[in-house]
Amino acid sequence: YLKVLETGEIVEFYEVESSQTRSIVDITAYKTGDYLGLTTKNVTDRVEYQRRLEALHLHAVSLAGTEEINQVLDVSRECLIESLGLNLGSFGFVEGDNLVFEYNWGSEYIGPMSMPLDGLGFTVKAVNTGESILVNNADKSETYVSMQPNYSAQSELDVPILIDGEAIGVINIESHQN
């Protein structure tokens, strides 16, 4: 800022993290008469979206090197954690008349879990409709089903895994926050 006052040159600072507002801003400092002028632009959303895009790019590159389903699931889990910041979820796959979850993260693994495809649950609904479902206050819904003891989600995202328009599984992500 002193340089701006001494030289009159405009100085720009990019992606400055503000400890007061918990946001990321671009700052332009300029001289106005004998005083220092500042303009700020909140770029928090842009920076966050950029980070998410970078995580998706890394995911695509990592997927190119996979050869087995467990590698695909590992890479996808890491991408979900990095891009969404959520680290509680599972992958479920259709087996007969059930949705079977063998690959879970963020909670104690209690073995394969199964849900009947004709039962309740947002994950079941996502598979049956082939549409993604995002629910806030999930634990307050009659449709919500928790497969973990003593756990309930505030928000839940379920994305069907489709092959040729048919759901073969679902990605389930949950959070303690809305």
Coordinates of C-alpha atoms in Angstrom, one line a residue:
Y1 CA 0.0 0.0 0.0
L2 CA 2.9 2.3 0.8
K3 CA 4.2 1.7 -2.8
V4 CA 0.9 2.8 -4.2
L5 CA 0.9 6.0 -2.2
E6 CA 4.6 6.7 -3.1
T7 CA 4.4 5.9 -6.8
G8 CA 0.7 6.4 -7.7
E9 CA 0.9 3.0 -9.5
I10 CA -2.1 0.7 -9.2
V11 CA -1.4 -2.6 -7.5
E12 CA -3.6 -5.7 -7.7
F13 CA -3.7 -8.6 -5.2
Y14 CA -5.5 -11.8 -6.3
E15 CA -7.2 -14.4 -4.2
V16 CA -6.5 -12.9 -0.8
E17 CA -8.1 -14.9 2.0
S18 CA -9.9 -12.7 4.4
S19 CA -9.8 -13.9 8.0
Q20 CA -12.6 -11.6 9.0
T21 CA -15.2 -12.6 6.4
R22 CA -13.9 -16.1 5.6
S23 CA -14.0 -15.2 1.9
I24 CA -11.5 -14.9 -0.9
V25 CA -11.2 -11.5 -2.6
D26 CA -9.3 -9.7 -5.3
I27 CA -8.1 -6.3 -4.1
T28 CA -7.1 -3.3 -6.2
A29 CA -5.2 -0.5 -4.5
Y30 CA -4.9 2.9 -6.1
K31 CA -4.0 6.5 -5.1
T32 CA -6.8 9.0 -4.9
G33 CA -5.5 12.4 -4.1
D34 CA -3.3 12.0 -1.1
Y35 CA -5.2 8.9 0.1
L36 CA -5.2 5.2 -0.6
G37 CA -8.3 3.8 -2.4
L38 CA -9.2 0.1 -2.3
T39 CA -11.8 -1.9 -4.2
T40 CA -12.5 -5.5 -3.4
K41 CA -14.3 -8.2 -5.4
N42 CA -15.5 -11.4 -3.7
V43 CA -14.2 -14.3 -5.8
T44 CA -14.8 -17.1 -3.3
D45 CA -17.3 -19.0 -5.5
R46 CA -15.0 -18.7 -8.6
V47 CA -12.0 -20.0 -6.7
E48 CA -14.0 -22.9 -5.2
Y49 CA -15.4 -23.8 -8.6
Q50 CA -11.9 -23.8 -10.0
R51 CA -10.7 -26.1 -7.3
R52 CA -13.5 -28.5 -8.0
L53 CA -12.8 -28.4 -11.7
E54 CA -9.2 -29.2 -11.1
A55 CA -10.2 -32.1 -8.9
L56 CA -12.5 -33.4 -11.7
H57 CA -9.7 -33.1 -14.2
L58 CA -7.3 -35.1 -11.9
H59 CA -10.1 -37.6 -11.5
A60 CA -10.4 -38.1 -15.3
V61 CA -6.6 -38.5 -15.7
S62 CA -6.5 -41.0 -12.8
L63 CA -9.5 -43.0 -14.2
A64 CA -7.6 -43.4 -17.5
G65 CA -5.0 -45.5 -15.6
T66 CA -7.4 -47.8 -13.9
E67 CA -8.0 -51.4 -14.8
E68 CA -10.2 -52.8 -12.1
I69 CA -13.5 -51.8 -10.5
N70 CA -11.8 -51.2 -7.1
Q71 CA -9.4 -48.8 -8.7
V72 CA -12.3 -46.9 -10.3
L73 CA -14.1 -46.8 -6.9
D74 CA -10.9 -45.6 -5.1
V75 CA -10.3 -42.8 -7.6
S76 CA -13.9 -41.8 -7.6
R77 CA -14.0 -41.7 -3.8
E78 CA -11.0 -39.4 -3.7
C79 CA -12.5 -37.1 -6.3
L80 CA -15.8 -36.8 -4.3
I81 CA -13.9 -36.0 -1.2
E82 CA -11.7 -33.4 -3.0
S83 CA -14.4 -31.8 -5.1
L84 CA -17.3 -31.8 -2.7
G85 CA -15.5 -31.8 0.7
L86 CA -17.7 -34.5 1.9
N87 CA -16.2 -37.7 3.2
L88 CA -19.1 -39.9 4.1
G89 CA -20.5 -42.0 1.3
S90 CA -20.8 -45.3 -0.4
F91 CA -21.2 -47.1 -3.8
G92 CA -24.1 -49.5 -4.1
F93 CA -24.7 -51.9 -6.9
V94 CA -27.8 -53.7 -8.0
E95 CA -27.7 -57.4 -7.3
G96 CA -31.0 -59.1 -8.1
D97 CA -33.8 -57.4 -6.2
N98 CA -31.4 -55.6 -3.8
L99 CA -29.0 -52.7 -3.7
V100 CA -25.8 -53.9 -2.1
F101 CA -23.3 -51.6 -0.5
E102 CA -19.8 -53.1 -0.1
Y103 CA -17.7 -50.0 -0.7
N104 CA -18.2 -47.4 2.0
W105 CA -16.0 -44.6 3.4
G106 CA -16.1 -42.2 6.3
S107 CA -17.7 -44.5 8.8
E108 CA -16.9 -47.8 10.4
Y109 CA -17.2 -50.5 7.9
I110 CA -19.8 -53.0 9.2
G111 CA -19.7 -55.4 6.2
P112 CA -21.9 -55.5 3.1
M113 CA -25.2 -53.8 3.6
S114 CA -28.3 -54.4 1.5
M115 CA -31.6 -52.6 0.7
P116 CA -34.5 -54.1 -1.2
L117 CA -35.2 -52.3 -4.4
D118 CA -38.9 -52.2 -3.6
G119 CA -38.3 -50.5 -0.2
L120 CA -37.7 -47.0 1.2
G121 CA -34.6 -44.9 0.9
F122 CA -33.4 -42.1 -1.4
T123 CA -30.7 -44.4 -2.8
V124 CA -33.4 -46.9 -3.8
K125 CA -35.5 -44.2 -5.3
A126 CA -32.5 -42.9 -7.3
V127 CA -31.9 -46.3 -8.8
N128 CA -35.5 -46.9 -9.5
T129 CA -36.1 -43.6 -11.2
G130 CA -32.6 -43.2 -12.8
E131 CA -32.5 -39.6 -11.5
S132 CA -30.2 -37.9 -9.0
I133 CA -31.7 -36.9 -5.7
L134 CA -30.5 -34.1 -3.4
V135 CA -32.3 -33.8 0.0
N136 CA -31.8 -31.3 2.8
N137 CA -33.1 -32.3 6.2
A138 CA -33.0 -35.9 5.0
D139 CA -33.3 -37.4 8.5
K140 CA -36.7 -35.7 8.8
S141 CA -38.1 -37.4 5.8
E142 CA -40.2 -40.6 6.0
T143 CA -38.2 -41.8 3.0
Y144 CA -34.8 -41.6 4.8
V145 CA -33.2 -44.8 5.7
S146 CA -30.0 -45.0 7.7
M147 CA -27.9 -48.1 7.4
Q148 CA -25.5 -47.1 10.1
P149 CA -26.4 -47.5 13.8
N150 CA -26.8 -44.2 15.6
Y151 CA -26.3 -42.1 12.5
S152 CA -28.6 -39.7 10.6
A153 CA -27.8 -37.4 7.7
Q154 CA -28.8 -33.8 7.5
S155 CA -28.3 -33.8 3.7
E156 CA -28.0 -36.6 1.2
L157 CA -27.0 -36.8 -2.5
D158 CA -27.7 -39.9 -4.5
V159 CA -26.6 -40.3 -8.1
P160 CA -27.5 -43.3 -10.1
I161 CA -24.8 -45.1 -12.1
L162 CA -26.3 -45.6 -15.5
I163 CA -25.3 -47.9 -18.4
D164 CA -27.4 -47.6 -21.5
G165 CA -30.1 -45.8 -19.5
E166 CA -30.3 -48.6 -16.9
A167 CA -29.3 -48.0 -13.3
I168 CA -26.7 -50.6 -12.2
G169 CA -25.9 -48.8 -9.0
V170 CA -25.8 -45.6 -7.1
I171 CA -23.3 -43.1 -5.6
N172 CA -24.5 -42.0 -2.1
I173 CA -22.9 -39.1 -0.3
E174 CA -24.1 -37.8 3.1
S175 CA -23.4 -34.9 5.4
H176 CA -24.1 -33.9 9.0
Q177 CA -24.8 -30.4 7.6
N178 CA -27.5 -29.1 5.3

